[in-house]
PDB file of C-alpha atoms in Angstrom:
ATOM      1  CA  MET A   1      37.149-100.272 -72.663  1.00 91.00           C
ATOM      2  CA  LEU A   2      36.944-102.155 -69.148  1.00 95.00           C
ATOM      3  CA  LEU A   3      33.084-102.648 -68.337  1.00 96.00           C
ATOM      4  CA  CYS A   4      33.249-102.549 -63.828  1.00 96.00           C
ATOM      5  CA  VAL A   5      30.081-104.078 -62.433  1.00 96.00           C
ATOM      6  CA  ASP A   6      29.189-103.417 -58.941  1.00 94.00           C
ATOM      7  CA  CYS A   7      25.637-106.052 -58.126  1.00 93.00           C
ATOM      8  CA  GLY A   8      24.955-104.920 -54.195  1.00 89.00           C
ATOM      9  CA  ASN A   9      21.895-106.733 -52.868  1.00 87.00           C
ATOM     10  CA  THR A  10      19.921-103.024 -53.618  1.00 87.00           C
ATOM     11  CA  ASN A  11      21.581-101.939 -56.885  1.00 90.00           C
ATOM     12  CA  THR A  12      23.429-102.630 -59.667  1.00 94.00           C
ATOM     13  CA  VAL A  13      25.907 -99.750 -60.580  1.00 94.00           C
ATOM     14  CA  PHE A  14      27.855-100.627 -64.103  1.00 96.00           C
ATOM     15  CA  SER A  15      31.016 -98.058 -64.336  1.00 95.00           C
ATOM     16  CA  VAL A  16      33.284 -97.989 -67.928  1.00 95.00           C
ATOM     17  CA  TRP A  17      37.123 -97.110 -67.318  1.00 94.00           C
ATOM     18  CA  ASP A  18      38.655 -95.911 -70.531  1.00 91.00           C
ATOM     19  CA  GLY A  19      42.333 -96.274 -69.027  1.00 89.00           C
ATOM     20  CA  GLU A  20      42.369 -92.899 -67.695  1.00 90.00           C
ATOM     21  CA  LYS A  21      38.989 -92.189 -66.486  1.00 92.00           C
ATOM     22  CA  PHE A  22      35.631 -93.237 -65.829  1.00 93.00           C
ATOM     23  CA  ARG A  23      33.582 -92.204 -68.814  1.00 92.00           C
ATOM     24  CA  CYS A  24      30.186 -92.867 -67.285  1.00 91.00           C
ATOM     25  CA  THR A  25      28.525 -94.536 -64.414  1.00 93.00           C
ATOM     26  CA  LEU A  26      25.215 -96.289 -64.677  1.00 94.00           C
ATOM     27  CA  ARG A  27      22.512 -97.298 -61.695  1.00 93.00           C
ATOM     28  CA  THR A  28      20.028-100.137 -62.121  1.00 93.00           C
ATOM     29  CA  SER A  29      17.939-101.901 -59.330  1.00 92.00           C
ATOM     30  CA  THR A  30      19.348-105.834 -58.930  1.00 91.00           C
ATOM     31  CA  GLU A  31      17.393-108.289 -60.319  1.00 90.00           C
ATOM     32  CA  HIS A  32      18.180-111.927 -60.577  1.00 87.00           C
ATOM     33  CA  GLN A  33      15.361-112.229 -63.627  1.00 89.00           C
ATOM     34  CA  ARG A  34      16.898-109.718 -65.555  1.00 92.00           C
ATOM     35  CA  THR A  35      18.140-111.628 -68.652  1.00 94.00           C
ATOM     36  CA  ALA A  36      21.185-110.630 -70.421  1.00 95.00           C
ATOM     37  CA  ASP A  37      19.420-108.858 -73.737  1.00 95.00           C
ATOM     38  CA  GLN A  38      17.775-106.875 -70.892  1.00 95.00           C
ATOM     39  CA  TYR A  39      21.031-105.722 -69.488  1.00 94.00           C
ATOM     40  CA  PHE A  40      22.050-104.630 -73.023  1.00 95.00           C
ATOM     41  CA  VAL A  41      18.723-102.650 -74.391  1.00 95.00           C
ATOM     42  CA  TRP A  42      19.159-100.798 -70.683  1.00 95.00           C
ATOM     43  CA  PHE A  43      23.190-100.307 -71.363  1.00 94.00           C
ATOM     44  CA  SER A  44      23.381 -99.268 -74.319  1.00 93.00           C
ATOM     45  CA  THR A  45      20.680 -97.209 -74.626  1.00 94.00           C
ATOM     46  CA  LEU A  46      22.394 -95.377 -71.822  1.00 95.00           C
ATOM     47  CA  MET A  47      26.000 -95.011 -73.261  1.00 92.00           C
ATOM     48  CA  GLN A  48      24.813 -93.770 -76.166  1.00 92.00           C
ATOM     49  CA  HIS A  49      22.993 -91.000 -74.122  1.00 92.00           C
ATOM     50  CA  HIS A  50      26.066 -89.967 -72.048  1.00 90.00           C
ATOM     51  CA  GLY A  51      27.264 -90.047 -75.746  1.00 90.00           C
ATOM     52  CA  VAL A  52      30.058 -92.890 -74.963  1.00 89.00           C
ATOM     53  CA  PRO A  53      30.386 -95.955 -77.372  1.00 88.00           C
ATOM     54  CA  VAL A  54      29.634 -99.111 -76.481  1.00 88.00           C
ATOM     55  CA  ASP A  55      33.428-100.175 -77.371  1.00 90.00           C
ATOM     56  CA  ILE A  56      33.861-102.600 -74.090  1.00 93.00           C
ATOM     57  CA  THR A  57      36.674-105.070 -74.644  1.00 94.00           C
ATOM     58  CA  ASP A  58      37.490-106.713 -70.949  1.00 95.00           C
ATOM     59  CA  CYS A  59      35.018-106.897 -67.742  1.00 96.00           C
ATOM     60  CA  VAL A  60      35.442-107.450 -64.049  1.00 96.00           C
ATOM     61  CA  ILE A  61      32.039-108.161 -61.566  1.00 96.00           C
ATOM     62  CA  SER A  62      31.913-108.280 -57.500  1.00 95.00           C
ATOM     63  CA  SER A  63      28.437-109.754 -56.961  1.00 93.00           C
ATOM     64  CA  THR A  64      27.145-110.106 -53.442  1.00 90.00           C
ATOM     65  CA  VAL A  65      24.218-111.602 -55.122  1.00 90.00           C
ATOM     66  CA  PRO A  66      25.373-114.941 -56.283  1.00 89.00           C
ATOM     67  CA  ARG A  67      21.944-115.386 -59.083  1.00 91.00           C
ATOM     68  CA  VAL A  68      22.813-112.191 -61.126  1.00 93.00           C
ATOM     69  CA  VAL A  69      26.300-113.532 -61.807  1.00 94.00           C
ATOM     70  CA  PHE A  70      25.050-115.872 -65.065  1.00 93.00           C
ATOM     71  CA  ASN A  71      23.211-113.019 -67.131  1.00 94.00           C
ATOM     72  CA  LEU A  72      26.110-110.757 -66.609  1.00 95.00           C
ATOM     73  CA  ARG A  73      28.647-113.452 -67.888  1.00 95.00           C
ATOM     74  CA  VAL A  74      26.050-114.197 -71.161  1.00 95.00           C
ATOM     75  CA  LEU A  75      26.155-110.107 -70.571  1.00 95.00           C
ATOM     76  CA  CYS A  76      29.770-110.052 -71.418  1.00 95.00           C
ATOM     77  CA  ASP A  77      29.870-113.051 -73.356  1.00 95.00           C
ATOM     78  CA  ARG A  78      27.215-112.794 -76.119  1.00 94.00           C
ATOM     79  CA  TYR A  79      27.843-108.614 -76.277  1.00 94.00           C
ATOM     80  CA  PHE A  80      30.957-107.861 -76.230  1.00 94.00           C
ATOM     81  CA  ASN A  81      33.016-111.252 -76.842  1.00 93.00           C
ATOM     82  CA  CYS A  82      34.880-111.162 -73.550  1.00 93.00           C
ATOM     83  CA  ARG A  83      35.153-113.409 -70.198  1.00 93.00           C
ATOM     84  CA  PRO A  84      34.263-111.624 -67.596  1.00 95.00           C
ATOM     85  CA  LEU A  85      36.676-111.535 -64.038  1.00 94.00           C
ATOM     86  CA  VAL A  86      34.436-112.491 -61.011  1.00 95.00           C
ATOM     87  CA  VAL A  87      35.812-111.269 -58.063  1.00 94.00           C
ATOM     88  CA  GLY A  88      36.048-113.890 -55.586  1.00 90.00           C
ATOM     89  CA  LYS A  89      36.323-116.888 -57.843  1.00 90.00           C
ATOM     90  CA  PRO A  90      39.442-119.638 -57.945  1.00 89.00           C
ATOM     91  CA  ASP A  91      40.430-117.435 -61.216  1.00 89.00           C
ATOM     92  CA  CYS A  92      40.537-114.122 -59.796  1.00 92.00           C
ATOM     93  CA  ALA A  93      43.486-113.254 -57.871  1.00 92.00           C
ATOM     94  CA  LEU A  94      44.484-110.653 -55.161  1.00 92.00           C
ATOM     95  CA  PRO A  95      47.886-108.807 -54.177  1.00 92.00           C
ATOM     96  CA  VAL A  96      47.323-110.044 -50.636  1.00 92.00           C
ATOM     97  CA  ALA A  97      44.617-112.893 -49.753  1.00 91.00           C
ATOM     98  CA  PRO A  98      42.178-111.910 -46.639  1.00 92.00           C
ATOM     99  CA  ARG A  99      43.152-113.069 -43.296  1.00 93.00           C
ATOM    100  CA  VAL A 100      40.353-114.195 -41.571  1.00 93.00           C
ATOM    101  CA  ASP A 101      39.020-117.966 -40.233  1.00 91.00           C
ATOM    102  CA  GLU A 102      39.505-120.523 -42.572  1.00 88.00           C
ATOM    103  CA  GLY A 103      36.757-121.271 -44.676  1.00 84.00           C
ATOM    104  CA  THR A 104      35.020-118.086 -43.987  1.00 87.00           C
ATOM    105  CA  THR A 105      33.801-116.188 -47.345  1.00 87.00           C
ATOM    106  CA  VAL A 106      34.312-112.803 -47.604  1.00 90.00           C
ATOM    107  CA  GLY A 107      31.935-110.477 -49.449  1.00 91.00           C
ATOM    108  CA  PRO A 108      33.459-109.248 -53.066  1.00 93.00           C
ATOM    109  CA  ASP A 109      32.661-106.177 -52.006  1.00 92.00           C
ATOM    110  CA  ARG A 110      34.626-106.186 -48.870  1.00 93.00           C
ATOM    111  CA  LEU A 111      37.463-107.340 -50.896  1.00 94.00           C
ATOM    112  CA  VAL A 112      37.366-104.553 -53.533  1.00 95.00           C
ATOM    113  CA  ASN A 113      37.264-101.938 -51.005  1.00 96.00           C
ATOM    114  CA  ALA A 114      39.991-103.209 -48.848  1.00 96.00           C
ATOM    115  CA  LEU A 115      42.192-103.334 -52.181  1.00 96.00           C
ATOM    116  CA  ALA A 116      41.066 -99.177 -53.189  1.00 96.00           C
ATOM    117  CA  GLY A 117      41.347 -98.440 -49.371  1.00 96.00           C
ATOM    118  CA  PHE A 118      45.074 -99.524 -49.294  1.00 97.00           C
ATOM    119  CA  ASP A 119      46.067 -97.933 -52.722  1.00 96.00           C
ATOM    120  CA  ARG A 120      44.627 -94.821 -51.683  1.00 95.00           C
ATOM    121  CA  HIS A 121      45.679 -94.702 -47.824  1.00 96.00           C
ATOM    122  CA  GLY A 122      48.030 -97.097 -47.058  1.00 94.00           C
ATOM    123  CA  GLY A 123      47.685 -99.366 -43.960  1.00 92.00           C
ATOM    124  CA  ASP A 124      45.774 -99.510 -40.595  1.00 95.00           C
ATOM    125  CA  ILE A 125      42.345 -98.228 -42.001  1.00 97.00           C
ATOM    126  CA  ILE A 126      38.443 -98.394 -41.011  1.00 97.00           C
ATOM    127  CA  ILE A 127      36.202 -98.166 -44.053  1.00 97.00           C
ATOM    128  CA  VAL A 128      32.360 -98.347 -43.558  1.00 97.00           C
ATOM    129  CA  ASP A 129      30.445 -98.743 -46.414  1.00 94.00           C
ATOM    130  CA  PHE A 130      26.722 -97.263 -46.066  1.00 92.00           C
ATOM    131  CA  GLY A 131      25.101-100.154 -48.414  1.00 86.00           C
ATOM    132  CA  THR A 132      21.729-102.655 -47.689  1.00 85.00           C
ATOM    133  CA  ALA A 133      24.115-103.540 -44.611  1.00 89.00           C
ATOM    134  CA  THR A 134      26.552-101.226 -42.944  1.00 93.00           C
ATOM    135  CA  THR A 135      29.710-102.510 -42.961  1.00 94.00           C
ATOM    136  CA  PHE A 136      33.138-102.078 -41.382  1.00 97.00           C
ATOM    137  CA  ASP A 137      36.164-103.510 -43.011  1.00 96.00           C
ATOM    138  CA  VAL A 138      39.563-103.685 -41.670  1.00 97.00           C
ATOM    139  CA  VAL A 139      42.973-103.231 -43.323  1.00 96.00           C
ATOM    140  CA  ASP A 140      45.951-104.391 -42.582  1.00 96.00           C
ATOM    141  CA  THR A 141      49.062-103.065 -42.651  1.00 95.00           C
ATOM    142  CA  ASP A 142      49.976-104.798 -45.612  1.00 94.00           C
ATOM    143  CA  GLY A 143      46.637-104.232 -47.473  1.00 94.00           C
ATOM    144  CA  ALA A 144      45.540-107.135 -45.737  1.00 94.00           C
ATOM    145  CA  TYR A 145      41.522-107.278 -44.932  1.00 95.00           C
ATOM    146  CA  ILE A 146      41.451-108.913 -41.755  1.00 95.00           C
ATOM    147  CA  GLY A 147      37.493-108.722 -40.125  1.00 95.00           C
ATOM    148  CA  GLY A 148      35.016-106.395 -39.130  1.00 95.00           C
ATOM    149  CA  VAL A 149      31.902-105.509 -38.612  1.00 95.00           C
ATOM    150  CA  ILE A 150      28.161-106.269 -40.565  1.00 95.00           C
ATOM    151  CA  SER A 151      25.104-103.729 -38.966  1.00 93.00           C
ATOM    152  CA  PRO A 152      21.564-103.616 -40.272  1.00 91.00           C
ATOM    153  CA  GLY A 153      21.816-100.704 -43.321  1.00 88.00           C
ATOM    154  CA  VAL A 154      19.824 -97.677 -42.420  1.00 87.00           C
ATOM    155  CA  ASN A 155      16.917 -97.796 -45.352  1.00 83.00           C
ATOM    156  CA  THR A 156      16.841-101.744 -44.216  1.00 84.00           C
ATOM    157  CA  SER A 157      16.118-100.546 -40.351  1.00 83.00           C
ATOM    158  CA  LEU A 158      13.955 -98.040 -41.526  1.00 82.00           C
ATOM    159  CA  GLU A 159      11.494-100.370 -43.369  1.00 82.00           C
ATOM    160  CA  ALA A 160      11.622-102.620 -40.265  1.00 84.00           C
ATOM    161  CA  LEU A 161      10.883 -99.978 -38.062  1.00 80.00           C
ATOM    162  CA  HIS A 162       7.762 -99.617 -40.002  1.00 75.00           C
ATOM    163  CA  ALA A 163       6.928-102.989 -40.906  1.00 78.00           C
ATOM    164  CA  ALA A 164       7.271-103.806 -36.917  1.00 80.00           C
ATOM    165  CA  ALA A 165       4.883-100.843 -35.614  1.00 79.00           C
ATOM    166  CA  ALA A 166       1.767-100.029 -37.224  1.00 71.00           C
ATOM    167  CA  ALA A 167       1.044 -96.608 -36.560  1.00 74.00           C
ATOM    168  CA  LEU A 168       5.312 -95.138 -37.818  1.00 79.00           C
ATOM    169  CA  PRO A 169       5.133 -94.366 -41.241  1.00 78.00           C
ATOM    170  CA  HIS A 170       7.909 -94.866 -44.379  1.00 81.00           C
ATOM    171  CA  VAL A 171      10.244 -91.717 -43.896  1.00 81.00           C
ATOM    172  CA  ASP A 172      13.620 -90.345 -45.778  1.00 83.00           C
ATOM    173  CA  VAL A 173      16.752 -90.319 -44.832  1.00 86.00           C
ATOM    174  CA  THR A 174      17.728 -86.736 -43.726  1.00 88.00           C
ATOM    175  CA  ARG A 175      19.653 -84.899 -41.296  1.00 91.00           C
ATOM    176  CA  PRO A 176      17.224 -83.173 -40.007  1.00 88.00           C
ATOM    177  CA  ASN A 177      16.880 -79.832 -37.860  1.00 86.00           C
ATOM    178  CA  SER A 178      17.110 -80.687 -34.171  1.00 89.00           C
ATOM    179  CA  VAL A 179      17.431 -83.802 -32.518  1.00 92.00           C
ATOM    180  CA  ILE A 180      14.844 -83.451 -30.690  1.00 94.00           C
ATOM    181  CA  GLY A 181      12.133 -84.152 -33.153  1.00 89.00           C
ATOM    182  CA  THR A 182       8.661 -82.527 -32.379  1.00 90.00           C
ATOM    183  CA  ASN A 183       6.658 -84.724 -34.684  1.00 90.00           C
ATOM    184  CA  THR A 184       6.741 -88.475 -35.423  1.00 87.00           C
ATOM    185  CA  VAL A 185       8.469 -87.922 -38.614  1.00 87.00           C
ATOM    186  CA  ALA A 186      10.830 -85.784 -36.932  1.00 90.00           C
ATOM    187  CA  CYS A 187      11.366 -88.207 -34.281  1.00 89.00           C
ATOM    188  CA  MET A 188      12.189 -90.972 -36.596  1.00 87.00           C
ATOM    189  CA  GLN A 189      14.437 -89.092 -38.431  1.00 88.00           C
ATOM    190  CA  ALA A 190      16.530 -88.265 -35.393  1.00 91.00           C
ATOM    191  CA  GLY A 191      16.441 -91.712 -34.922  1.00 91.00           C
ATOM    192  CA  ILE A 192      17.965 -93.035 -36.990  1.00 90.00           C
ATOM    193  CA  TYR A 193      20.447 -90.223 -38.373  1.00 92.00           C
ATOM    194  CA  TRP A 194      22.025 -89.701 -34.971  1.00 94.00           C
ATOM    195  CA  GLY A 195      21.683 -93.345 -34.131  1.00 93.00           C
ATOM    196  CA  TYR A 196      23.877 -94.392 -36.851  1.00 94.00           C
ATOM    197  CA  VAL A 197      26.173 -91.658 -36.463  1.00 95.00           C
ATOM    198  CA  GLY A 198      26.677 -92.593 -33.271  1.00 95.00           C
ATOM    199  CA  LEU A 199      26.952 -96.634 -34.321  1.00 95.00           C
ATOM    200  CA  VAL A 200      29.771 -95.189 -36.523  1.00 96.00           C
ATOM    201  CA  GLU A 201      31.420 -93.450 -33.964  1.00 96.00           C
ATOM    202  CA  GLY A 202      30.996 -96.057 -31.326  1.00 96.00           C
ATOM    203  CA  ILE A 203      32.067 -98.384 -33.422  1.00 97.00           C
ATOM    204  CA  VAL A 204      35.315 -97.105 -34.792  1.00 97.00           C
ATOM    205  CA  ARG A 205      35.998 -96.330 -31.543  1.00 96.00           C
ATOM    206  CA  GLN A 206      36.335 -99.755 -30.334  1.00 96.00           C
ATOM    207  CA  ILE A 207      38.367-101.680 -33.086  1.00 97.00           C
ATOM    208  CA  ARG A 208      40.591 -98.639 -32.592  1.00 96.00           C
ATOM    209  CA  GLN A 209      41.043 -99.565 -29.244  1.00 96.00           C
ATOM    210  CA  GLU A 210      41.297-103.153 -30.252  1.00 95.00           C
ATOM    211  CA  ARG A 211      43.834-102.357 -32.468  1.00 95.00           C
ATOM    212  CA  GLY A 212      45.827-100.231 -29.819  1.00 94.00           C
ATOM    213  CA  ARG A 213      46.975 -97.666 -33.174  1.00 91.00           C
ATOM    214  CA  PRO A 214      45.712 -94.776 -35.230  1.00 90.00           C
ATOM    215  CA  MET A 215      43.395 -95.888 -38.182  1.00 95.00           C
ATOM    216  CA  LYS A 216      42.319 -93.682 -41.121  1.00 97.00           C
ATOM    217  CA  VAL A 217      37.958 -93.962 -41.341  1.00 97.00           C
ATOM    218  CA  ILE A 218      37.635 -93.881 -45.349  1.00 97.00           C
ATOM    219  CA  ALA A 219      32.978 -93.579 -46.225  1.00 96.00           C
ATOM    220  CA  THR A 220      31.982 -94.982 -48.545  1.00 94.00           C
ATOM    221  CA  GLY A 221      28.431 -95.598 -50.169  1.00 89.00           C
ATOM    222  CA  GLY A 222      25.557 -93.561 -51.307  1.00 86.00           C
ATOM    223  CA  LEU A 223      24.720 -92.583 -47.793  1.00 90.00           C
ATOM    224  CA  ALA A 224      28.326 -91.729 -46.972  1.00 93.00           C
ATOM    225  CA  PRO A 225      27.875 -87.828 -47.981  1.00 94.00           C
ATOM    226  CA  LEU A 226      25.000 -87.690 -46.036  1.00 93.00           C
ATOM    227  CA  PHE A 227      26.433 -89.136 -42.550  1.00 94.00           C
ATOM    228  CA  GLY A 228      29.983 -87.296 -43.180  1.00 93.00           C
ATOM    229  CA  GLN A 229      27.614 -83.827 -42.145  1.00 93.00           C
ATOM    230  CA  GLY A 230      26.977 -85.197 -38.707  1.00 93.00           C
ATOM    231  CA  THR A 231      30.315 -86.401 -37.833  1.00 94.00           C
ATOM    232  CA  ASP A 232      34.168 -85.658 -38.320  1.00 95.00           C
ATOM    233  CA  ILE A 233      35.295 -88.957 -37.652  1.00 96.00           C
ATOM    234  CA  PHE A 234      35.579 -89.531 -41.242  1.00 97.00           C
ATOM    235  CA  ASP A 235      39.002 -89.348 -43.376  1.00 96.00           C
ATOM    236  CA  SER A 236      37.736 -89.137 -46.760  1.00 96.00           C
ATOM    237  CA  VAL A 237      34.328 -89.941 -48.165  1.00 96.00           C
ATOM    238  CA  GLU A 238      34.638 -91.647 -51.406  1.00 94.00           C
ATOM    239  CA  ASP A 239      31.658 -92.688 -53.947  1.00 90.00           C
ATOM    240  CA  ASP A 240      34.035 -94.050 -56.319  1.00 90.00           C
ATOM    241  CA  LEU A 241      35.875 -96.576 -53.955  1.00 94.00           C
ATOM    242  CA  THR A 242      34.378-100.065 -55.207  1.00 94.00           C
ATOM    243  CA  MET A 243      34.829 -99.069 -58.908  1.00 95.00           C
ATOM    244  CA  HIS A 244      38.791 -98.069 -58.330  1.00 95.00           C
ATOM    245  CA  GLY A 245      39.393-101.622 -56.482  1.00 96.00           C
ATOM    246  CA  LEU A 246      37.404-103.041 -59.241  1.00 96.00           C
ATOM    247  CA  VAL A 247      40.229-101.923 -62.039  1.00 96.00           C
ATOM    248  CA  LEU A 248      43.274-102.138 -59.531  1.00 96.00           C
ATOM    249  CA  ILE A 249      42.161-106.171 -59.596  1.00 95.00           C
ATOM    250  CA  HIS A 250      41.301-106.003 -63.365  1.00 95.00           C
ATOM    251  CA  ALA A 251      45.167-104.591 -63.647  1.00 94.00           C
ATOM    252  CA  TYR A 252      45.956-106.867 -61.007  1.00 94.00           C
ATOM    253  CA  ASN A 253      44.951-110.380 -63.170  1.00 92.00           C
ATOM    254  CA  ARG A 254      46.017-109.256 -66.545  1.00 88.00           C
ATOM    255  CA  LYS A 255      49.806-108.238 -65.689  1.00 84.00           C
ATOM    256  CA  GLU A 256      49.721-112.074 -64.015  1.00 65.00           C
ATOM    257  CA  LYS A 257      48.693-113.477 -66.731  1.00 59.00           C
TER     258      LYS A 257
END
């Protein structure tokens, strides 16, 4: 079975692919201090809970946090007897190279999402990923990543608001009943929720105008379903987009070899 690992700034997701479907998906906080042994105890315990055998033969990793990759490599070598494929490294080939400024390093998660989005929806798409940062990835007609937009993530903005204003509390991200809040918490929730809906709609409008053509919009990330309730701009909301891309990258590299 194939272990797909998506390591973001906040959370790390492990998904096990059996060749036809994902058998289970596990999530943990991203901590570079976590050792290979700690990963394995956590992983094997939850796999047992889900009734899935720990029969990993291959691994593919996408990580925006370089410091965690070493221990994930050790995990694969020590417990699964395999060498992981790491997106963004020279030995990991992509079907179509990104077209960006020379010397620019594109986040592995953005490359993976671009490939997955193209596979499912074709070219001329915008992928909106609600993560630690809210990113917009633009995919050309041939599947190439050609750039995008990075804005602060929803929770990142909430933390900054709380830190900068002593009188403002921590609040949950939710869709408020009214855009006009009648108390502090409701005002903050309305500002965050409808503010991000407006941000997404505005940036998508500008990208479409700059490209001069219709473009589908795909949303992914943990908060995508919530924000999808407040706008009709998304053609699809997909929580497994990154994992689908990792499966595709693994298959492409295995075929190339």
